[in-house]
Amino acid sequence: MSEREDRKNERIAKQCTVLSEVILSIRPVYTQADPQQRALIETMIGAAIWYLPKPPDAWTGFISLCALQAFHPSSGLEEPKFSEEHLYPRKIAARRLLEDDSLCSVGLTRAFKNKYGRLHYITPEENKSVQPFQRSEVFLTPEEAYKKAGIVLIEMKKDDLSRIKKREQNVIERYLNVHRSK
């Protein structure tokens, strides 16, 4: 791990320490709150999770088929964009952390780096299409939400992401061909 990644991980750990203390402090209020008040607290904690520094290895290695196609030089798009889509919606992560009786700073740091801070790359349109399946009343798993939204994810080598962003046709086509052959 590089010195830069070490510094980032240290910063994440420090932020998770203070966030875990906030969660533990607010938990008594949360447990006594009505559903609307709980939703507000979940939104506040969810926002704090979103503002934590992104872990060095936040990207899962998955990109949506549509995002990959958008970066193909023949897509007709002048400047395609990825959307960083967190596997777990912020409010879901917040609720789980607020309800976790074993929560501590080390546990929050681990959960953030391994679960709540992880993301896939999808298109901005797909990001909007998956949101109805990420609402707390219907969300089961990230995989289920993507499936219901019709988002197909393709695993790729992390080294190829920069080449995709540069719109290298041969790299994009290699992944598209593998996907077609499945």
CSV table of N, CA and C in Angstrom, one decimal:
chain,number,residue,atom,x,y,z
A,1,MET,N,0.8,-1.2,0.0
A,1,MET,CA,0.0,0.0,0.0
A,1,MET,C,0.9,1.2,0.0
A,2,SER,N,0.5,2.2,-0.8
A,2,SER,CA,1.3,3.4,-0.9
A,2,SER,C,1.1,4.3,0.4
A,3,GLU,N,2.0,5.3,0.5
A,3,GLU,CA,1.9,6.2,1.6
A,3,GLU,C,0.6,7.0,1.5
A,4,ARG,N,0.3,7.4,0.3
A,4,ARG,CA,-1.0,8.1,0.1
A,4,ARG,C,-2.2,7.3,0.5
A,5,GLU,N,-2.2,6.1,0.2
A,5,GLU,CA,-3.3,5.2,0.6
A,5,GLU,C,-3.3,5.0,2.1
A,6,ASP,N,-2.1,4.9,2.7
A,6,ASP,CA,-2.1,4.8,4.2
A,6,ASP,C,-2.6,6.1,4.9
A,7,ARG,N,-2.3,7.2,4.3
A,7,ARG,CA,-2.9,8.5,4.9
A,7,ARG,C,-4.4,8.5,4.7
A,8,LYS,N,-4.9,8.1,3.6
A,8,LYS,CA,-6.3,8.1,3.4
A,8,LYS,C,-7.0,7.1,4.3
A,9,ASN,N,-6.4,5.9,4.5
A,9,ASN,CA,-7.0,4.9,5.4
A,9,ASN,C,-7.0,5.5,6.9
A,10,GLU,N,-6.0,6.2,7.2
A,10,GLU,CA,-5.9,6.8,8.6
A,10,GLU,C,-7.0,7.8,8.7
A,11,ARG,N,-7.2,8.6,7.7
A,11,ARG,CA,-8.2,9.7,7.7
A,11,ARG,C,-9.6,9.0,7.8
A,12,ILE,N,-9.8,7.9,7.1
A,12,ILE,CA,-11.1,7.2,7.2
A,12,ILE,C,-11.3,6.7,8.6
A,13,ALA,N,-10.3,6.1,9.2
A,13,ALA,CA,-10.4,5.6,10.5
A,13,ALA,C,-10.7,6.7,11.5
A,14,LYS,N,-10.1,7.8,11.4
A,14,LYS,CA,-10.4,8.9,12.3
A,14,LYS,C,-11.8,9.4,12.1
A,15,GLN,N,-12.3,9.5,10.9
A,15,GLN,CA,-13.7,10.0,10.7
A,15,GLN,C,-14.7,8.9,11.2
A,16,CYS,N,-14.4,7.7,11.0
A,16,CYS,CA,-15.3,6.6,11.4
A,16,CYS,C,-15.3,6.6,13.0
A,17,THR,N,-14.2,6.9,13.6
A,17,THR,CA,-14.2,7.0,15.1
A,17,THR,C,-15.2,8.0,15.6
A,18,VAL,N,-15.1,9.2,15.0
A,18,VAL,CA,-16.1,10.3,15.4
A,18,VAL,C,-17.5,10.0,15.0
A,19,LEU,N,-17.7,9.4,13.9
A,19,LEU,CA,-19.0,9.0,13.4
A,19,LEU,C,-19.6,7.9,14.3
A,20,SER,N,-18.8,7.0,14.7
A,20,SER,CA,-19.4,5.9,15.6
A,20,SER,C,-19.8,6.5,16.9
A,21,GLU,N,-19.0,7.5,17.4
A,21,GLU,CA,-19.4,8.1,18.7
A,21,GLU,C,-20.7,8.9,18.5
A,22,VAL,N,-20.9,9.6,17.4
A,22,VAL,CA,-22.1,10.3,17.1
A,22,VAL,C,-23.3,9.3,17.1
A,23,ILE,N,-23.1,8.2,16.4
A,23,ILE,CA,-24.2,7.2,16.3
A,23,ILE,C,-24.5,6.6,17.6
A,24,LEU,N,-23.5,6.3,18.4
A,24,LEU,CA,-23.8,5.8,19.8
A,24,LEU,C,-24.5,6.8,20.6
A,25,SER,N,-24.1,8.1,20.5
A,25,SER,CA,-24.7,9.2,21.2
A,25,SER,C,-26.2,9.4,20.9
A,26,ILE,N,-26.5,9.3,19.6
A,26,ILE,CA,-27.8,9.6,19.1
A,26,ILE,C,-28.7,8.3,19.2
A,27,ARG,N,-28.2,7.2,19.4
A,27,ARG,CA,-29.0,6.0,19.4
A,27,ARG,C,-30.1,6.0,20.4
A,28,PRO,N,-30.0,6.5,21.6
A,28,PRO,CA,-31.1,6.6,22.5
A,28,PRO,C,-32.3,7.5,22.0
A,29,VAL,N,-31.9,8.5,21.3
A,29,VAL,CA,-32.9,9.4,20.7
A,29,VAL,C,-33.6,8.6,19.5
A,30,TYR,N,-32.8,7.9,18.8
A,30,TYR,CA,-33.3,7.1,17.6
A,30,TYR,C,-34.3,6.1,18.1
A,31,THR,N,-33.9,5.3,19.1
A,31,THR,CA,-34.8,4.2,19.5
A,31,THR,C,-36.2,4.7,20.1
A,32,GLN,N,-36.2,6.0,20.6
A,32,GLN,CA,-37.4,6.5,21.2
A,32,GLN,C,-38.2,7.3,20.1
A,33,ALA,N,-37.7,7.5,19.0
A,33,ALA,CA,-38.3,8.4,18.0
A,33,ALA,C,-39.4,7.7,17.2
A,34,ASP,N,-40.3,8.5,16.7
A,34,ASP,CA,-41.4,8.0,15.8
A,34,ASP,C,-40.8,7.8,14.4
A,35,PRO,N,-41.5,7.1,13.5
A,35,PRO,CA,-40.9,6.8,12.2
A,35,PRO,C,-40.4,8.0,11.4
A,36,GLN,N,-41.1,9.1,11.4
A,36,GLN,CA,-40.6,10.3,10.7
A,36,GLN,C,-39.3,10.8,11.3
A,37,GLN,N,-39.2,10.8,12.6
A,37,GLN,CA,-38.0,11.3,13.3
A,37,GLN,C,-36.9,10.3,13.0
A,38,ARG,N,-37.1,9.0,13.0
A,38,ARG,CA,-36.1,8.0,12.7
A,38,ARG,C,-35.6,8.3,11.2
A,39,ALA,N,-36.5,8.5,10.3
A,39,ALA,CA,-36.1,8.8,8.9
A,39,ALA,C,-35.2,10.0,8.9
A,40,LEU,N,-35.4,11.0,9.6
A,40,LEU,CA,-34.6,12.2,9.6
A,40,LEU,C,-33.2,11.8,10.2
A,41,ILE,N,-33.1,11.1,11.3
A,41,ILE,CA,-31.8,10.7,11.8
A,41,ILE,C,-31.1,9.8,10.8
A,42,GLU,N,-31.8,8.9,10.2
A,42,GLU,CA,-31.1,8.0,9.2
A,42,GLU,C,-30.6,8.9,8.0
A,43,THR,N,-31.3,9.9,7.6
A,43,THR,CA,-30.8,10.8,6.6
A,43,THR,C,-29.6,11.5,7.0
A,44,MET,N,-29.6,12.0,8.2
A,44,MET,CA,-28.4,12.7,8.7
A,44,MET,C,-27.2,11.8,8.8
A,45,ILE,N,-27.3,10.6,9.4
A,45,ILE,CA,-26.2,9.7,9.5
A,45,ILE,C,-25.8,9.2,8.1
A,46,GLY,N,-26.8,9.0,7.2
A,46,GLY,CA,-26.5,8.6,5.8
A,46,GLY,C,-25.7,9.7,5.1
A,47,ALA,N,-26.0,10.9,5.3
A,47,ALA,CA,-25.2,12.0,4.7
A,47,ALA,C,-23.8,12.0,5.3
A,48,ALA,N,-23.6,11.7,6.6
A,48,ALA,CA,-22.3,11.7,7.1
A,48,ALA,C,-21.5,10.5,6.5
A,49,ILE,N,-22.1,9.4,6.2
A,49,ILE,CA,-21.5,8.3,5.6
A,49,ILE,C,-21.0,8.7,4.2
A,50,TRP,N,-21.9,9.4,3.5
A,50,TRP,CA,-21.6,9.8,2.1
A,50,TRP,C,-20.4,10.8,2.1
A,51,TYR,N,-20.2,11.6,3.1
A,51,TYR,CA,-19.1,12.5,3.2
A,51,TYR,C,-17.8,11.9,3.7
A,52,LEU,N,-17.8,10.7,4.1
A,52,LEU,CA,-16.5,10.0,4.5
A,52,LEU,C,-15.7,9.9,3.3
A,53,PRO,N,-14.3,10.0,3.5
A,53,PRO,CA,-13.5,9.9,2.3
A,53,PRO,C,-13.7,8.5,1.6
A,54,LYS,N,-13.6,8.5,0.3
A,54,LYS,CA,-13.8,7.3,-0.4
A,54,LYS,C,-12.6,6.3,-0.2
A,55,PRO,N,-12.8,5.1,0.2
A,55,PRO,CA,-11.6,4.2,0.4
A,55,PRO,C,-10.8,4.0,-0.9
A,56,PRO,N,-9.5,3.8,-0.7
A,56,PRO,CA,-8.7,3.6,-1.9
A,56,PRO,C,-9.2,2.5,-2.9
A,57,ASP,N,-9.8,1.5,-2.3
A,57,ASP,CA,-10.3,0.4,-3.1
A,57,ASP,C,-11.8,0.3,-3.1
A,58,ALA,N,-12.4,1.5,-3.2
A,58,ALA,CA,-13.9,1.6,-3.1
A,58,ALA,C,-14.6,0.9,-4.3
A,59,TRP,N,-14.0,1.0,-5.5
A,59,TRP,CA,-14.6,0.4,-6.7
A,59,TRP,C,-14.5,-1.1,-6.6
A,60,THR,N,-15.6,-1.8,-6.8
A,60,THR,CA,-15.7,-3.2,-6.7
A,60,THR,C,-15.1,-4.0,-7.9
A,61,GLY,N,-14.9,-3.2,-9.0
A,61,GLY,CA,-14.4,-3.9,-10.2
A,61,GLY,C,-15.5,-4.2,-11.2
A,62,PHE,N,-16.7,-3.7,-10.8
A,62,PHE,CA,-17.9,-3.9,-11.7
A,62,PHE,C,-18.3,-2.6,-12.3
A,63,ILE,N,-18.7,-2.7,-13.6
A,63,ILE,CA,-19.2,-1.6,-14.4
A,63,ILE,C,-20.5,-2.1,-15.1
A,64,SER,N,-21.4,-1.3,-15.3
A,64,SER,CA,-22.6,-1.7,-16.0
A,64,SER,C,-22.4,-1.9,-17.5
A,65,LEU,N,-23.1,-2.8,-18.1
A,65,LEU,CA,-23.0,-3.0,-19.5
A,65,LEU,C,-23.3,-1.7,-20.3
A,66,CYS,N,-24.3,-0.9,-19.8
A,66,CYS,CA,-24.7,0.3,-20.5
A,66,CYS,C,-23.6,1.4,-20.3
A,67,ALA,N,-22.9,1.4,-19.2
A,67,ALA,CA,-21.8,2.4,-19.0
A,67,ALA,C,-20.7,2.0,-19.9
A,68,LEU,N,-20.4,0.7,-20.0
A,68,LEU,CA,-19.3,0.3,-20.9
A,68,LEU,C,-19.7,0.6,-22.4
A,69,GLN,N,-20.9,0.4,-22.8
A,69,GLN,CA,-21.3,0.7,-24.2
A,69,GLN,C,-21.3,2.2,-24.4
A,70,ALA,N,-21.6,3.0,-23.4
A,70,ALA,CA,-21.5,4.5,-23.5
A,70,ALA,C,-20.1,5.0,-23.8
A,71,PHE,N,-19.1,4.3,-23.3
A,71,PHE,CA,-17.7,4.7,-23.6
A,71,PHE,C,-17.2,4.2,-24.9
A,72,HIS,N,-17.9,3.3,-25.6
A,72,HIS,CA,-17.4,2.9,-26.9
A,72,HIS,C,-17.4,4.1,-27.8
A,73,PRO,N,-16.3,4.2,-28.6
A,73,PRO,CA,-16.2,5.4,-29.5
A,73,PRO,C,-17.3,5.5,-30.4
A,74,SER,N,-18.0,4.5,-30.8
A,74,SER,CA,-19.1,4.6,-31.8
A,74,SER,C,-20.5,4.8,-31.1
A,75,SER,N,-20.5,5.1,-29.8
A,75,SER,CA,-21.7,5.2,-29.0
A,75,SER,C,-22.5,6.5,-29.4
A,76,GLY,N,-21.8,7.4,-30.0
A,76,GLY,CA,-22.5,8.7,-30.4
A,76,GLY,C,-22.4,9.7,-29.3
A,77,LEU,N,-21.9,9.3,-28.1
A,77,LEU,CA,-21.9,10.3,-27.0
A,77,LEU,C,-20.5,11.0,-27.0
A,78,GLU,N,-20.6,12.3,-26.9
A,78,GLU,CA,-19.3,13.1,-26.9
A,78,GLU,C,-18.5,12.9,-25.7
A,79,GLU,N,-19.2,13.0,-24.5
A,79,GLU,CA,-18.6,12.9,-23.2
A,79,GLU,C,-19.4,12.0,-22.3
A,80,PRO,N,-19.2,10.7,-22.4
A,80,PRO,CA,-20.0,9.8,-21.6
A,80,PRO,C,-19.5,9.9,-20.1
A,81,LYS,N,-20.3,9.6,-19.2
A,81,LYS,CA,-20.0,9.8,-17.8
A,81,LYS,C,-20.4,8.5,-17.0
A,82,PHE,N,-19.6,8.2,-16.0
A,82,PHE,CA,-19.9,7.2,-15.0
A,82,PHE,C,-20.7,7.8,-13.9
A,83,SER,N,-21.5,7.1,-13.2
A,83,SER,CA,-22.0,7.5,-11.9
A,83,SER,C,-21.5,6.5,-10.9
A,84,GLU,N,-20.9,7.0,-9.8
A,84,GLU,CA,-20.5,6.1,-8.8
A,84,GLU,C,-21.7,5.7,-7.9
A,85,GLU,N,-22.0,4.5,-8.0
A,85,GLU,CA,-23.3,4.0,-7.4
A,85,GLU,C,-22.9,3.1,-6.2
A,86,HIS,N,-23.2,3.6,-5.0
A,86,HIS,CA,-22.9,2.8,-3.8
A,86,HIS,C,-23.8,1.6,-3.7
A,87,LEU,N,-23.2,0.5,-3.3
A,87,LEU,CA,-24.0,-0.8,-3.3
A,87,LEU,C,-25.1,-0.7,-2.3
A,88,TYR,N,-24.8,0.0,-1.2
A,88,TYR,CA,-25.9,0.2,-0.1
A,88,TYR,C,-26.3,1.6,0.0
A,89,PRO,N,-27.6,1.9,-0.2
A,89,PRO,CA,-28.0,3.3,0.0
A,89,PRO,C,-27.7,3.8,1.3
A,90,ARG,N,-27.4,5.1,1.4
A,90,ARG,CA,-27.0,5.8,2.6
A,90,ARG,C,-28.0,5.5,3.8
A,91,LYS,N,-29.2,5.7,3.5
A,91,LYS,CA,-30.2,5.5,4.6
A,91,LYS,C,-30.3,4.1,5.1
A,92,ILE,N,-30.1,3.1,4.2
A,92,ILE,CA,-30.0,1.7,4.6
A,92,ILE,C,-28.8,1.5,5.5
A,93,ALA,N,-27.6,2.0,5.1
A,93,ALA,CA,-26.4,1.8,5.9
A,93,ALA,C,-26.6,2.5,7.2
A,94,ALA,N,-27.2,3.7,7.2
A,94,ALA,CA,-27.4,4.4,8.5
A,94,ALA,C,-28.3,3.6,9.4
A,95,ARG,N,-29.4,3.1,8.9
A,95,ARG,CA,-30.3,2.3,9.8
A,95,ARG,C,-29.6,1.1,10.3
A,96,ARG,N,-28.8,0.4,9.5
A,96,ARG,CA,-28.1,-0.8,10.0
A,96,ARG,C,-27.1,-0.5,11.1
A,97,LEU,N,-26.4,0.7,10.9
A,97,LEU,CA,-25.4,1.1,11.9
A,97,LEU,C,-26.1,1.5,13.2
A,98,LEU,N,-27.2,2.2,13.1
A,98,LEU,CA,-28.0,2.7,14.2
A,98,LEU,C,-28.5,1.5,15.0
A,99,GLU,N,-28.8,0.4,14.4
A,99,GLU,CA,-29.4,-0.8,15.0
A,99,GLU,C,-28.3,-1.8,15.4
A,100,ASP,N,-27.1,-1.5,15.1
A,100,ASP,CA,-26.0,-2.5,15.4
A,100,ASP,C,-25.5,-2.3,16.8
A,101,ASP,N,-25.9,-3.2,17.7
A,101,ASP,CA,-25.5,-3.1,19.1
A,101,ASP,C,-24.0,-3.3,19.4
A,102,SER,N,-23.3,-3.9,18.4
A,102,SER,CA,-21.9,-4.1,18.6
A,102,SER,C,-21.0,-3.0,18.0
A,103,LEU,N,-21.7,-1.9,17.5
A,103,LEU,CA,-21.0,-0.9,16.8
A,103,LEU,C,-19.8,-0.3,17.6
A,104,CYS,N,-18.7,-0.1,17.0
A,104,CYS,CA,-17.5,0.5,17.6
A,104,CYS,C,-16.8,1.2,16.4
A,105,SER,N,-15.8,2.0,16.7
A,105,SER,CA,-15.1,2.7,15.6
A,105,SER,C,-14.4,1.7,14.6
A,106,VAL,N,-13.8,0.7,15.2
A,106,VAL,CA,-13.1,-0.3,14.3
A,106,VAL,C,-14.1,-1.0,13.4
A,107,GLY,N,-15.2,-1.4,14.0
A,107,GLY,CA,-16.3,-2.1,13.3
A,107,GLY,C,-16.9,-1.2,12.2
A,108,LEU,N,-17.1,0.1,12.5
A,108,LEU,CA,-17.6,1.0,11.5
A,108,LEU,C,-16.6,1.2,10.4
A,109,THR,N,-15.3,1.4,10.7
A,109,THR,CA,-14.3,1.5,9.7
A,109,THR,C,-14.3,0.3,8.8
A,110,ARG,N,-14.3,-0.9,9.3
A,110,ARG,CA,-14.4,-2.1,8.6
A,110,ARG,C,-15.6,-2.2,7.7
A,111,ALA,N,-16.8,-1.9,8.3
A,111,ALA,CA,-18.0,-1.9,7.5
A,111,ALA,C,-18.0,-0.9,6.4
A,112,PHE,N,-17.5,0.2,6.6
A,112,PHE,CA,-17.4,1.3,5.6
A,112,PHE,C,-16.5,0.8,4.4
A,113,LYS,N,-15.3,0.4,4.8
A,113,LYS,CA,-14.4,0.0,3.7
A,113,LYS,C,-14.8,-1.3,3.0
A,114,ASN,N,-15.5,-2.2,3.6
A,114,ASN,CA,-15.8,-3.5,3.0
A,114,ASN,C,-17.2,-3.5,2.5
A,115,LYS,N,-18.1,-2.6,2.9
A,115,LYS,CA,-19.5,-2.7,2.5
A,115,LYS,C,-20.1,-1.4,2.1
A,116,TYR,N,-20.2,-0.5,3.0
A,116,TYR,CA,-21.0,0.8,2.8
A,116,TYR,C,-20.3,1.8,2.0
A,117,GLY,N,-19.0,1.7,1.8
A,117,GLY,CA,-18.2,2.7,1.0
A,117,GLY,C,-17.9,2.1,-0.4
A,118,ARG,N,-18.4,0.9,-0.7
A,118,ARG,CA,-18.1,0.3,-2.0
A,118,ARG,C,-19.0,0.7,-3.1
A,119,LEU,N,-18.5,0.8,-4.3
A,119,LEU,CA,-19.3,1.3,-5.4
A,119,LEU,C,-19.0,0.6,-6.7
A,120,HIS,N,-20.1,0.6,-7.6
A,120,HIS,CA,-20.0,0.2,-8.9
A,120,HIS,C,-20.0,1.4,-9.8
A,121,TYR,N,-19.7,1.3,-11.1
A,121,TYR,CA,-19.8,2.4,-12.0
A,121,TYR,C,-21.0,2.0,-12.9
A,122,ILE,N,-22.0,2.9,-13.0
A,122,ILE,CA,-23.1,2.7,-13.8
A,122,ILE,C,-23.4,4.1,-14.5
A,123,THR,N,-24.4,4.1,-15.4
A,123,THR,CA,-24.7,5.4,-16.1
A,123,THR,C,-25.6,6.3,-15.1
A,124,PRO,N,-25.6,7.6,-15.3
A,124,PRO,CA,-26.5,8.4,-14.5
A,124,PRO,C,-28.0,8.0,-14.7
A,125,GLU,N,-28.4,7.6,-15.8
A,125,GLU,CA,-29.7,7.1,-16.0
A,125,GLU,C,-30.0,5.8,-15.2
A,126,GLU,N,-29.1,4.9,-15.2
A,126,GLU,CA,-29.2,3.7,-14.4
A,126,GLU,C,-29.3,4.0,-12.9
A,127,ASN,N,-28.5,5.0,-12.5
A,127,ASN,CA,-28.5,5.5,-11.1
A,127,ASN,C,-29.9,5.9,-10.7
A,128,LYS,N,-30.6,6.6,-11.6
A,128,LYS,CA,-32.0,7.0,-11.3
A,128,LYS,C,-32.9,5.8,-11.3
A,129,SER,N,-32.7,4.9,-12.3
A,129,SER,CA,-33.6,3.7,-12.4
A,129,SER,C,-33.5,2.7,-11.2
A,130,VAL,N,-32.4,2.7,-10.6
A,130,VAL,CA,-32.2,1.8,-9.4
A,130,VAL,C,-32.8,2.3,-8.1
A,131,GLN,N,-32.9,3.6,-8.0
A,131,GLN,CA,-33.4,4.3,-6.8
A,131,GLN,C,-34.7,3.7,-6.2
A,132,PRO,N,-35.7,3.5,-7.0
A,132,PRO,CA,-37.0,2.9,-6.5
A,132,PRO,C,-36.7,1.6,-5.8
A,133,PHE,N,-35.7,0.8,-6.1
A,133,PHE,CA,-35.5,-0.5,-5.6
A,133,PHE,C,-34.5,-0.4,-4.4
A,134,GLN,N,-34.1,0.8,-4.1
A,134,GLN,CA,-33.1,1.0,-3.0
A,134,GLN,C,-33.8,1.7,-1.8
A,135,ARG,N,-35.1,1.9,-1.9
A,135,ARG,CA,-35.8,2.5,-0.8
A,135,ARG,C,-35.9,1.5,0.4
A,136,SER,N,-35.9,2.1,1.6
A,136,SER,CA,-35.8,1.2,2.8
A,136,SER,C,-36.9,0.2,2.9
A,137,GLU,N,-38.1,0.5,2.4
A,137,GLU,CA,-39.2,-0.4,2.5
A,137,GLU,C,-39.1,-1.6,1.5
A,138,VAL,N,-38.3,-1.5,0.5
A,138,VAL,CA,-38.2,-2.6,-0.5
A,138,VAL,C,-36.8,-3.2,-0.7
A,139,PHE,N,-35.8,-2.5,-0.2
A,139,PHE,CA,-34.4,-3.0,-0.4
A,139,PHE,C,-34.1,-4.3,0.3
A,140,LEU,N,-33.6,-5.2,-0.4
A,140,LEU,CA,-33.1,-6.5,0.2
A,140,LEU,C,-31.6,-6.6,0.1
A,141,THR,N,-31.1,-6.6,-1.1
A,141,THR,CA,-29.7,-6.7,-1.4
A,141,THR,C,-29.3,-5.8,-2.6
A,142,PRO,N,-28.1,-5.4,-2.7
A,142,PRO,CA,-27.7,-4.7,-3.9
A,142,PRO,C,-27.9,-5.4,-5.1
A,143,GLU,N,-27.6,-6.7,-5.1
A,143,GLU,CA,-27.8,-7.5,-6.3
A,143,GLU,C,-29.3,-7.5,-6.8
A,144,GLU,N,-30.2,-7.7,-5.8
A,144,GLU,CA,-31.6,-7.7,-6.1
A,144,GLU,C,-32.1,-6.4,-6.7
A,145,ALA,N,-31.6,-5.3,-6.1
A,145,ALA,CA,-31.9,-3.9,-6.6
A,145,ALA,C,-31.5,-3.7,-8.1
A,146,TYR,N,-30.3,-4.1,-8.4
A,146,TYR,CA,-29.7,-4.0,-9.8
A,146,TYR,C,-30.5,-4.9,-10.7
A,147,LYS,N,-30.8,-6.1,-10.3
A,147,LYS,CA,-31.6,-7.0,-11.1
A,147,LYS,C,-33.0,-6.4,-11.4
A,148,LYS,N,-33.7,-5.9,-10.4
A,148,LYS,CA,-35.0,-5.3,-10.6
A,148,LYS,C,-34.9,-4.1,-11.6
A,149,ALA,N,-33.8,-3.4,-11.5
A,149,ALA,CA,-33.7,-2.2,-12.4
A,149,ALA,C,-33.2,-2.6,-13.8
A,150,GLY,N,-32.9,-3.8,-14.0
A,150,GLY,CA,-32.4,-4.3,-15.3
A,150,GLY,C,-31.0,-3.9,-15.6
A,151,ILE,N,-30.2,-3.7,-14.5
A,151,ILE,CA,-28.8,-3.3,-14.7
A,151,ILE,C,-27.9,-4.5,-14.7
A,152,VAL,N,-27.2,-4.7,-15.8
A,152,VAL,CA,-26.3,-5.8,-16.0
A,152,VAL,C,-24.9,-5.3,-15.6
A,153,LEU,N,-24.2,-6.0,-14.7
A,153,LEU,CA,-22.9,-5.6,-14.3
A,153,LEU,C,-21.9,-6.6,-14.9
A,154,ILE,N,-20.8,-6.0,-15.3
A,154,ILE,CA,-19.7,-6.8,-15.9
A,154,ILE,C,-18.4,-6.5,-15.0
A,155,GLU,N,-17.7,-7.6,-14.7
A,155,GLU,CA,-16.5,-7.5,-13.9
A,155,GLU,C,-15.3,-7.2,-14.9
A,156,MET,N,-14.5,-6.3,-14.4
A,156,MET,CA,-13.3,-6.1,-15.3
A,156,MET,C,-12.1,-5.9,-14.4
A,157,LYS,N,-10.9,-5.9,-15.1
A,157,LYS,CA,-9.7,-5.7,-14.4
A,157,LYS,C,-9.6,-4.2,-14.0
A,158,LYS,N,-9.2,-4.0,-12.8
A,158,LYS,CA,-9.1,-2.6,-12.3
A,158,LYS,C,-8.1,-1.7,-13.2
A,159,ASP,N,-7.1,-2.4,-13.8
A,159,ASP,CA,-6.2,-1.6,-14.7
A,159,ASP,C,-6.8,-1.2,-15.9
A,160,ASP,N,-7.9,-1.9,-16.3
A,160,ASP,CA,-8.6,-1.5,-17.6
A,160,ASP,C,-9.5,-0.3,-17.5
A,161,LEU,N,-9.9,0.1,-16.3
A,161,LEU,CA,-10.8,1.2,-16.1
A,161,LEU,C,-10.3,2.5,-16.8
A,162,SER,N,-9.0,2.8,-16.6
A,162,SER,CA,-8.5,4.0,-17.2
A,162,SER,C,-8.5,3.9,-18.7
A,163,ARG,N,-8.3,2.7,-19.2
A,163,ARG,CA,-8.4,2.5,-20.7
A,163,ARG,C,-9.8,2.7,-21.2
A,164,ILE,N,-10.8,2.3,-20.4
A,164,ILE,CA,-12.2,2.4,-20.7
A,164,ILE,C,-12.5,3.9,-20.8
A,165,LYS,N,-12.0,4.7,-19.8
A,165,LYS,CA,-12.3,6.1,-19.7
A,165,LYS,C,-11.6,6.8,-20.9
A,166,LYS,N,-10.5,6.3,-21.4
A,166,LYS,CA,-9.9,6.9,-22.6
A,166,LYS,C,-10.6,6.4,-23.9
A,167,ARG,N,-11.6,5.6,-23.7
A,167,ARG,CA,-12.4,5.1,-24.8
A,167,ARG,C,-11.6,4.2,-25.8
A,168,GLU,N,-10.7,3.4,-25.3
A,168,GLU,CA,-9.9,2.5,-26.1
A,168,GLU,C,-10.9,1.4,-26.6
A,169,GLN,N,-11.1,1.4,-27.9
A,169,GLN,CA,-12.1,0.5,-28.5
A,169,GLN,C,-11.8,-0.9,-28.3
A,170,ASN,N,-10.5,-1.3,-28.5
A,170,ASN,CA,-10.2,-2.8,-28.4
A,170,ASN,C,-10.4,-3.3,-26.9
A,171,VAL,N,-10.2,-2.5,-25.9
A,171,VAL,CA,-10.5,-2.9,-24.5
A,171,VAL,C,-12.0,-3.1,-24.3
A,172,ILE,N,-12.7,-2.1,-24.7
A,172,ILE,CA,-14.2,-2.1,-24.6
A,172,ILE,C,-14.8,-3.3,-25.3
A,173,GLU,N,-14.3,-3.5,-26.5
A,173,GLU,CA,-14.9,-4.6,-27.3
A,173,GLU,C,-14.5,-6.0,-26.7
A,174,ARG,N,-13.4,-6.1,-26.1
A,174,ARG,CA,-13.0,-7.3,-25.5
A,174,ARG,C,-14.0,-7.7,-24.4
A,175,TYR,N,-14.4,-6.7,-23.5
A,175,TYR,CA,-15.4,-7.0,-22.5
A,175,TYR,C,-16.8,-7.2,-23.1
A,176,LEU,N,-17.1,-6.5,-24.1
A,176,LEU,CA,-18.4,-6.6,-24.7
A,176,LEU,C,-18.5,-8.0,-25.4
A,177,ASN,N,-17.5,-8.5,-26.0
A,177,ASN,CA,-17.5,-9.8,-26.6
A,177,ASN,C,-17.6,-10.9,-25.6
A,178,VAL,N,-16.9,-10.8,-24.4
A,178,VAL,CA,-17.0,-11.8,-23.4
A,178,VAL,C,-18.4,-11.8,-22.9
A,179,HIS,N,-19.0,-10.6,-22.7
A,179,HIS,CA,-20.4,-10.6,-22.2
A,179,HIS,C,-21.4,-11.2,-23.2
A,180,ARG,N,-21.2,-11.0,-24.5
A,180,ARG,CA,-22.0,-11.6,-25.6
A,180,ARG,C,-21.9,-13.1,-25.6
A,181,SER,N,-20.8,-13.6,-25.3
A,181,SER,CA,-20.6,-15.1,-25.4
A,181,SER,C,-21.1,-15.8,-24.2
A,182,LYS,N,-21.6,-15.1,-23.2
A,182,LYS,CA,-22.2,-15.8,-22.0
A,182,LYS,C,-23.6,-16.2,-22.2
